[in-house]
Every structure is written in C-alpha cells, then in structure tokens.
Amino acid sequence: MDRSASLPSSPSLPTPGSAEPAQPAESSALSRAERFVWLTARVLEQRRFAYHFLGGGAEAVETALAAYLGTDGGYGHALEPDLRGPVSQPLHAVHALRVLDGIGRCGGQRVERLCRYLTSVSTPDGALPACHPSLRGYPAAPWVPSADDPRSDLLTTGPVVGLLHRNEVWHAWLFRATDFCWAAVAALGEDGATTRPYEVAAAVAFLDGAPDRARAEAAAERLGRRVREERLIVPPTAPERTEDRPLPPVQGGESLQVHDIARTPGSLARRWFTDAEVERSLDVLVAAQQEDGGWPHRRSWTPGATLEWRSVATVEALLTLRAYGRRT
C-alpha cells in the first residue's frame, strides 16, 4: 500500500517519539517527503525520519549511526557525503553530533570516545581543521580543503563545541577549543577579511550552545550587525518555486537563507531578522520541495553524494518547518 495516500490529518508535524504516525496537515509535503525518503535515503536518514515524524525509537537511529563509527572513536564512511572513504574526519564528527543531539543521545561513552578522537586530530592551538590529512587518497568534493598541515577552522570547531556544551558534555578538549571559538567569532570580518556565510552559520552554532550566555548574546549582537551591514544573508523578497533546479548560489557557491542561520526560533540569530523576513525565508524553504518529494542540495559533484545529501536536506527542512510551527 502507498503510505503517501494513507497519512491521517493533523494541524502540525508530530513530535519525536510520539506514538502517532505522520499526520496530513502536511499532507502533501510530508507524505511526498516520506515517499522520497523510503525510495532514496540511506538507512540513517530513514531511521531519523521515522524517529522525528513517525514515532520511531532513538535506539534505531543510534544503531544506524554506529555503522559509520571508526575504531578511533571518530566517524567516517561518507557520513558527511562530500567526504568518501572509511577514515574519520572532523566534518563527520559534526554530522554525528547533530544526529545524536536531535535524538537526545549526545553523551555517554560514545561521546567520550569521540572527544578523545577530536583531541588526536586537533591542531596545535587545540581546535579542529576542516579536513584532516588522513583523507588524502580518498575521493572528496573539489571544495573540501586539503593540506598536510591544516589550520584550525571555525567551520568544524564551532558546531562541535556548541553541540557539546549544549548537551553539558565536559571534557579537557573543550577548554582550548572553546577559547579558539570565542577568538574566531570575534575576528570575523576584522582586518578587511571576507566573512563567508558558512562561517556565520558555524559561529551561530557555537554561540547557541556556549555556556556563557551573556557573552554569547553580546557576541551574537555584534555579529548580527555585521551580517546586516554586509548583507551576508540577504532575506528573500518573495518565494520562488525551484522545481528541479538547485537553490541559487551566492558568494562563490555559498547559498544560505535566513532559516539556514536561525535554524530554530530559539537561536540567537533569530533576533537578527524581522518576522516578515523569517516568514519569507520559510516560504522559500516550502517552495523548494521538488516534485519527487525531496529537497535539493546546493552543490553537486557526484550523483551518489548528491542523492545522499538530498535525503539529509529533506529531513532537515522538515525539522526546520516544524520548529517554526509551519504547516506545509
């Protein structure tokens, strides 16, 4: 039986762990997304979808995520689809922590082992590179940086530190990594340097989880002013159906909307934008769902990775819409 025709009706997306199936307030969007997930997604995204929207269990998500776990405590095997091969990488750690945070399982021995892995691949100043040299020899997207002596990068360190603090994880690795993040956020846009939208997203991921809330709010206010002044995130003027076209890139291939920065209403970045700007951004997100039920991925380099990313993007889009109480 085609489940896309059998989902009952509800005013909003169901909460994770609820016993009730996905309900059709989202009839068209959610049921088409479900069909896309079952048809194309990796087991991990199928389990995440089931957990968040069909009342599935967290244990099944953990089991699927464990398939990407390496003997060093890190994650590999293309968990982050742009990095292929079996070796653990910091970007895979970011992805894994987001999954665990989403199911309320970001703690325990698994995270303790992951912190030991993070310590082993950190740069001399105690932070994470975007890409560890162990990836050399394995396929990766052309925009993934490759260096024998990589520098610390806010793109990986910010989200990892923010998620660990958000879940009240305490480990020796966090001390210097947290100091790096504070300094990196303060330095964004200084001395004429160009601030990239993805750096802003990483900074927000850190600030949303940083334990010093007063300092985080002050830093977010300063960063928000820069974002508005430099128009790093340009709020849309009107939604546009993307159909089978990718989302339009900006600033050298980076394309971010308001909802990509302020992923939930509780994010510090939400304060940077008016209600109307947020609503227009969500309209764009709704309109981006394609005819096959999935959401697009912004940058493509190989068909397999693109399809895997689309399943990730589909789950994340639905989670963002639900966080803002959107009926699609």
Short mmCIF file of C-alpha atoms in Angstrom, two decimals:
data_model
loop_
_atom_site.label_atom_id
_atom_site.label_comp_id
_atom_site.label_asym_id
_atom_site.label_seq_id
_atom_site.Cartn_x
_atom_site.Cartn_y
_atom_site.Cartn_z
CA MET A 1 0.00 0.00 0.00
CA ASP A 2 1.22 3.51 -0.84
CA ARG A 3 1.74 5.22 2.55
CA SER A 4 1.71 8.60 0.82
CA ALA A 5 -2.05 8.24 0.38
CA SER A 6 -2.79 7.00 3.89
CA LEU A 7 -1.38 9.52 6.35
CA PRO A 8 -4.11 10.90 8.65
CA SER A 9 -4.65 14.60 9.28
CA SER A 10 -3.18 16.88 12.00
CA PRO A 11 -2.57 20.60 12.50
CA SER A 12 1.17 20.25 12.92
CA LEU A 13 4.14 17.97 12.49
CA PRO A 14 4.22 15.28 15.21
CA THR A 15 6.83 15.42 17.92
CA PRO A 16 9.63 12.84 18.12
CA GLY A 17 8.85 9.67 19.99
CA SER A 18 5.06 10.17 19.72
CA ALA A 19 3.02 7.08 19.08
CA GLU A 20 1.01 8.67 16.30
CA PRO A 21 2.06 8.47 12.64
CA ALA A 22 2.83 11.45 10.45
CA GLN A 23 -0.35 13.47 10.09
CA PRO A 24 -1.60 15.14 6.96
CA ALA A 25 -1.63 18.74 8.00
CA GLU A 26 1.42 18.47 5.90
CA SER A 27 -0.44 16.02 3.72
CA SER A 28 1.23 16.79 0.56
CA ALA A 29 4.65 17.92 1.70
CA LEU A 30 5.19 15.36 4.44
CA SER A 31 3.75 12.37 2.62
CA ARG A 32 5.73 13.17 -0.53
CA ALA A 33 8.87 13.62 1.59
CA GLU A 34 8.21 10.27 3.25
CA ARG A 35 7.97 8.53 -0.11
CA PHE A 36 11.22 10.21 -1.21
CA VAL A 37 12.99 9.04 1.97
CA TRP A 38 11.85 5.43 1.66
CA LEU A 39 12.70 5.41 -2.04
CA THR A 40 16.16 7.01 -1.97
CA ALA A 41 17.60 7.65 1.51
CA ARG A 42 20.33 5.90 3.42
CA VAL A 43 19.25 3.81 6.39
CA LEU A 44 20.39 6.58 8.73
CA GLU A 45 18.06 9.18 7.19
CA GLN A 46 15.23 6.64 7.08
CA ARG A 47 15.69 6.00 10.80
CA ARG A 48 15.90 9.72 11.54
CA PHE A 49 12.72 10.37 9.59
CA ALA A 50 10.96 7.56 11.43
CA TYR A 51 12.11 8.92 14.80
CA HIS A 52 11.16 12.54 14.18
CA PHE A 53 7.92 12.05 12.24
CA LEU A 54 6.62 8.51 12.71
CA GLY A 55 7.18 7.85 16.40
CA GLY A 56 10.24 5.63 15.83
CA GLY A 57 12.79 4.91 18.53
CA ALA A 58 16.12 6.62 19.22
CA GLU A 59 17.88 3.26 19.52
CA ALA A 60 17.32 2.56 15.83
CA VAL A 61 18.94 5.89 14.91
CA GLU A 62 21.92 5.12 17.13
CA THR A 63 22.32 1.69 15.55
CA ALA A 64 22.29 3.19 12.05
CA LEU A 65 24.81 5.87 13.07
CA ALA A 66 27.11 3.25 14.61
CA ALA A 67 27.74 1.84 11.13
CA TYR A 68 29.86 4.92 10.43
CA LEU A 69 31.89 4.65 13.65
CA GLY A 70 35.62 4.01 13.38
CA THR A 71 37.93 2.20 15.78
CA ASP A 72 39.48 5.57 16.70
CA GLY A 73 36.18 6.86 18.13
CA GLY A 74 35.54 9.14 15.16
CA TYR A 75 33.15 8.75 12.25
CA GLY A 76 33.87 8.03 8.59
CA HIS A 77 32.49 6.03 5.65
CA ALA A 78 30.95 9.11 3.99
CA LEU A 79 28.70 10.04 6.89
CA GLU A 80 29.21 13.56 5.55
CA PRO A 81 28.52 12.69 1.89
CA ASP A 82 31.14 15.05 0.43
CA LEU A 83 33.95 13.07 2.10
CA ARG A 84 34.16 9.50 0.82
CA GLY A 85 36.31 6.68 2.16
CA PRO A 86 36.48 4.99 5.57
CA VAL A 87 38.68 7.39 7.52
CA SER A 88 37.39 9.51 10.40
CA GLN A 89 37.16 13.24 9.79
CA PRO A 90 36.11 16.30 11.85
CA LEU A 91 33.26 17.06 9.43
CA HIS A 92 31.87 13.59 10.07
CA ALA A 93 32.01 14.34 13.80
CA VAL A 94 29.90 17.47 13.25
CA HIS A 95 27.33 15.41 11.37
CA ALA A 96 27.26 12.67 14.02
CA LEU A 97 26.79 15.12 16.88
CA ARG A 98 23.88 16.79 15.11
CA VAL A 99 22.20 13.41 14.72
CA LEU A 100 22.81 12.49 18.37
CA ASP A 101 21.67 15.89 19.59
CA GLY A 102 18.45 15.52 17.62
CA ILE A 103 17.55 12.28 19.40
CA GLY A 104 18.71 13.34 22.86
CA ARG A 105 21.64 10.91 22.95
CA CYS A 106 24.61 13.30 22.84
CA GLY A 107 26.53 11.98 25.83
CA GLY A 108 27.94 8.87 27.46
CA GLN A 109 30.91 6.73 26.48
CA ARG A 110 30.36 7.24 22.77
CA VAL A 111 30.87 10.99 23.10
CA GLU A 112 33.77 10.44 25.50
CA ARG A 113 35.48 8.35 22.80
CA LEU A 114 34.65 10.97 20.21
CA CYS A 115 36.30 13.67 22.33
CA ARG A 116 39.44 11.54 22.51
CA TYR A 117 39.37 11.33 18.72
CA LEU A 118 38.93 15.12 18.48
CA THR A 119 41.96 15.56 20.73
CA SER A 120 44.04 13.30 18.48
CA VAL A 121 43.28 15.30 15.30
CA SER A 122 43.38 18.82 16.75
CA THR A 123 45.77 21.48 15.54
CA PRO A 124 48.49 22.88 17.84
CA ASP A 125 46.09 25.54 19.16
CA GLY A 126 43.62 22.87 20.28
CA ALA A 127 40.93 23.31 17.61
CA LEU A 128 39.80 21.24 14.62
CA PRO A 129 40.83 21.52 10.99
CA ALA A 130 38.15 21.40 8.31
CA CYS A 131 39.83 18.32 6.86
CA HIS A 132 42.46 16.03 8.39
CA PRO A 133 45.29 14.87 6.07
CA SER A 134 44.21 11.23 6.54
CA LEU A 135 41.58 11.85 3.84
CA ARG A 136 44.30 12.10 1.21
CA GLY A 137 43.89 9.36 -1.39
CA TYR A 138 40.13 9.06 -0.96
CA PRO A 139 37.53 10.85 -3.11
CA ALA A 140 36.18 14.14 -1.82
CA ALA A 141 34.25 17.10 -3.18
CA PRO A 142 36.51 19.58 -5.01
CA TRP A 143 35.76 22.33 -2.48
CA VAL A 144 36.94 20.27 0.51
CA PRO A 145 40.29 21.79 1.62
CA SER A 146 43.33 19.52 1.54
CA ALA A 147 46.61 20.32 3.31
CA ASP A 148 49.38 18.42 5.02
CA ASP A 149 49.42 20.95 7.84
CA PRO A 150 45.83 22.25 8.05
CA ARG A 151 44.85 25.26 10.12
CA SER A 152 42.17 25.44 12.77
CA ASP A 153 38.77 26.15 11.30
CA LEU A 154 35.62 27.61 12.84
CA LEU A 155 33.53 25.67 10.30
CA THR A 156 34.17 22.42 12.17
CA THR A 157 35.21 23.58 15.64
CA GLY A 158 32.24 25.92 16.20
CA PRO A 159 29.43 23.39 15.68
CA VAL A 160 31.24 20.64 17.61
CA VAL A 161 31.98 22.85 20.61
CA GLY A 162 28.49 24.35 20.58
CA LEU A 163 26.76 20.96 20.48
CA LEU A 164 28.93 19.50 23.24
CA HIS A 165 28.27 22.49 25.51
CA ARG A 166 24.57 22.41 24.66
CA ASN A 167 24.46 18.84 25.95
CA GLU A 168 26.54 19.68 29.03
CA VAL A 169 29.45 17.50 27.97
CA TRP A 170 32.65 18.30 29.84
CA HIS A 171 35.99 17.12 28.51
CA ALA A 172 39.51 18.54 28.64
CA TRP A 173 39.46 19.03 24.86
CA LEU A 174 36.76 21.65 25.20
CA PHE A 175 38.82 24.22 27.10
CA ARG A 176 41.20 25.31 24.35
CA ALA A 177 38.67 24.62 21.60
CA THR A 178 36.17 26.94 23.31
CA ASP A 179 38.81 29.68 23.61
CA PHE A 180 39.54 29.28 19.89
CA CYS A 181 35.87 29.69 19.05
CA TRP A 182 35.49 32.88 21.08
CA ALA A 183 38.53 34.37 19.35
CA ALA A 184 37.44 33.20 15.89
CA VAL A 185 33.94 34.65 16.28
CA ALA A 186 35.36 37.97 17.45
CA ALA A 187 37.74 38.04 14.47
CA LEU A 188 35.08 37.50 11.80
CA GLY A 189 35.29 40.37 9.35
CA GLU A 190 38.22 42.03 11.11
CA ASP A 191 41.21 43.48 9.22
CA GLY A 192 39.25 43.53 5.98
CA ALA A 193 38.85 39.78 5.83
CA THR A 194 35.83 38.46 3.96
CA THR A 195 33.28 36.72 6.16
CA ARG A 196 31.63 33.76 4.46
CA PRO A 197 28.01 32.84 5.14
CA TYR A 198 29.01 29.37 6.30
CA GLU A 199 31.36 30.91 8.85
CA VAL A 200 28.40 32.85 10.21
CA ALA A 201 26.40 29.61 10.48
CA ALA A 202 29.28 27.95 12.34
CA ALA A 203 29.60 30.93 14.68
CA VAL A 204 25.88 30.78 15.47
CA ALA A 205 26.11 27.03 16.13
CA PHE A 206 28.81 27.79 18.70
CA LEU A 207 27.07 30.77 20.29
CA ASP A 208 23.75 28.94 20.62
CA GLY A 209 25.45 26.33 22.81
CA ALA A 210 28.11 28.37 24.59
CA PRO A 211 27.69 28.19 28.39
CA ASP A 212 28.48 31.89 28.98
CA ARG A 213 25.12 33.16 27.79
CA ALA A 214 25.76 36.84 28.46
CA ARG A 215 28.98 36.74 26.45
CA ALA A 216 27.26 34.73 23.69
CA GLU A 217 24.41 37.24 23.42
CA ALA A 218 26.83 40.15 23.19
CA ALA A 219 28.90 38.37 20.52
CA ALA A 220 25.75 37.47 18.59
CA GLU A 221 24.57 41.07 18.64
CA ARG A 222 27.89 42.26 17.20
CA LEU A 223 27.90 39.53 14.57
CA GLY A 224 24.29 40.25 13.65
CA ARG A 225 25.11 43.90 12.98
CA ARG A 226 27.91 42.81 10.65
CA VAL A 227 25.63 40.34 8.88
CA ARG A 228 23.07 43.10 8.26
CA GLU A 229 25.61 45.74 7.27
CA GLU A 230 27.50 43.47 4.87
CA ARG A 231 24.33 41.76 3.62
CA LEU A 232 25.90 38.35 4.19
CA ILE A 233 22.47 36.78 4.45
CA VAL A 234 20.07 38.56 2.12
CA PRO A 235 16.44 37.95 3.13
CA PRO A 236 14.31 36.93 0.12
CA THR A 237 11.76 39.35 -1.29
CA ALA A 238 9.43 36.60 -2.47
CA PRO A 239 9.40 32.79 -2.59
CA GLU A 240 10.17 31.12 -5.88
CA ARG A 241 9.40 27.58 -6.93
CA THR A 242 12.66 25.75 -7.54
CA GLU A 243 11.09 22.64 -9.08
CA ASP A 244 14.08 20.59 -10.25
CA ARG A 245 16.55 23.47 -10.18
CA PRO A 246 19.17 23.77 -7.43
CA LEU A 247 18.96 26.66 -4.99
CA PRO A 248 20.76 29.72 -6.43
CA PRO A 249 24.34 30.10 -5.16
CA VAL A 250 25.75 33.32 -3.73
CA GLN A 251 29.23 34.39 -2.68
CA GLY A 252 31.32 31.83 -4.51
CA GLY A 253 28.86 28.96 -4.36
CA GLU A 254 27.63 29.53 -0.82
CA SER A 255 23.88 29.96 -0.63
CA LEU A 256 22.23 30.49 2.72
CA GLN A 257 18.79 31.73 3.65
CA VAL A 258 17.59 33.20 6.94
CA HIS A 259 16.37 29.77 8.07
CA ASP A 260 19.83 28.28 7.45
CA ILE A 261 21.29 30.67 10.02
CA ALA A 262 18.41 30.83 12.50
CA ARG A 263 17.54 27.13 12.40
CA THR A 264 15.08 27.39 15.30
CA PRO A 265 13.11 30.27 16.85
CA GLY A 266 15.30 29.99 19.95
CA SER A 267 18.54 30.67 18.08
CA LEU A 268 20.36 33.90 18.88
CA ALA A 269 20.42 34.59 15.14
CA ARG A 270 16.61 34.75 15.05
CA ARG A 271 16.88 38.22 16.60
CA TRP A 272 18.73 39.50 13.53
CA PHE A 273 15.71 39.24 11.27
CA THR A 274 12.19 40.62 11.28
CA ASP A 275 9.15 38.36 11.48
CA ALA A 276 8.42 39.11 7.83
CA GLU A 277 11.95 38.16 6.76
CA VAL A 278 11.74 34.87 8.62
CA GLU A 279 8.34 34.08 7.12
CA ARG A 280 9.54 34.84 3.59
CA SER A 281 12.56 32.61 4.14
CA LEU A 282 10.30 29.78 5.31
CA ASP A 283 8.13 30.36 2.23
CA VAL A 284 11.24 29.82 0.11
CA LEU A 285 12.01 26.62 2.01
CA VAL A 286 8.48 25.30 1.46
CA ALA A 287 8.64 26.16 -2.22
CA ALA A 288 11.98 24.39 -2.63
CA GLN A 289 10.47 20.92 -2.22
CA GLN A 290 10.78 19.17 -5.57
CA GLU A 291 8.27 17.06 -7.43
CA ASP A 292 9.77 13.80 -6.17
CA GLY A 293 9.15 14.93 -2.58
CA GLY A 294 12.74 15.70 -1.63
CA TRP A 295 14.54 18.98 -1.08
CA PRO A 296 17.53 19.94 -3.26
CA HIS A 297 21.18 20.11 -2.29
CA ARG A 298 23.07 23.26 -3.18
CA ARG A 299 26.33 21.91 -4.57
CA SER A 300 26.72 18.76 -6.64
CA TRP A 301 29.86 16.92 -7.66
CA THR A 302 28.82 13.27 -7.99
CA PRO A 303 25.34 11.73 -8.34
CA GLY A 304 25.67 9.41 -5.33
CA ALA A 305 26.72 12.13 -2.92
CA THR A 306 24.04 14.47 -4.25
CA LEU A 307 21.29 11.91 -3.65
CA GLU A 308 22.56 11.23 -0.13
CA TRP A 309 22.68 14.95 0.60
CA ARG A 310 19.14 15.43 -0.68
CA SER A 311 17.84 12.96 1.90
CA VAL A 312 19.71 14.82 4.65
CA ALA A 313 18.36 18.13 3.34
CA THR A 314 14.83 16.74 3.30
CA VAL A 315 14.90 15.67 6.95
CA GLU A 316 16.47 18.98 7.98
CA ALA A 317 13.92 21.01 6.01
CA LEU A 318 11.03 19.25 7.71
CA LEU A 319 12.63 19.76 11.13
CA THR A 320 13.08 23.48 10.47
CA LEU A 321 9.48 23.89 9.31
CA ARG A 322 8.22 22.08 12.39
CA ALA A 323 10.43 24.14 14.71
CA TYR A 324 8.74 27.27 13.38
CA GLY A 325 5.27 25.75 13.55
CA ARG A 326 4.84 25.78 9.78
CA ARG A 327 2.03 23.83 8.15
CA THR A 328 3.03 22.76 4.66
#
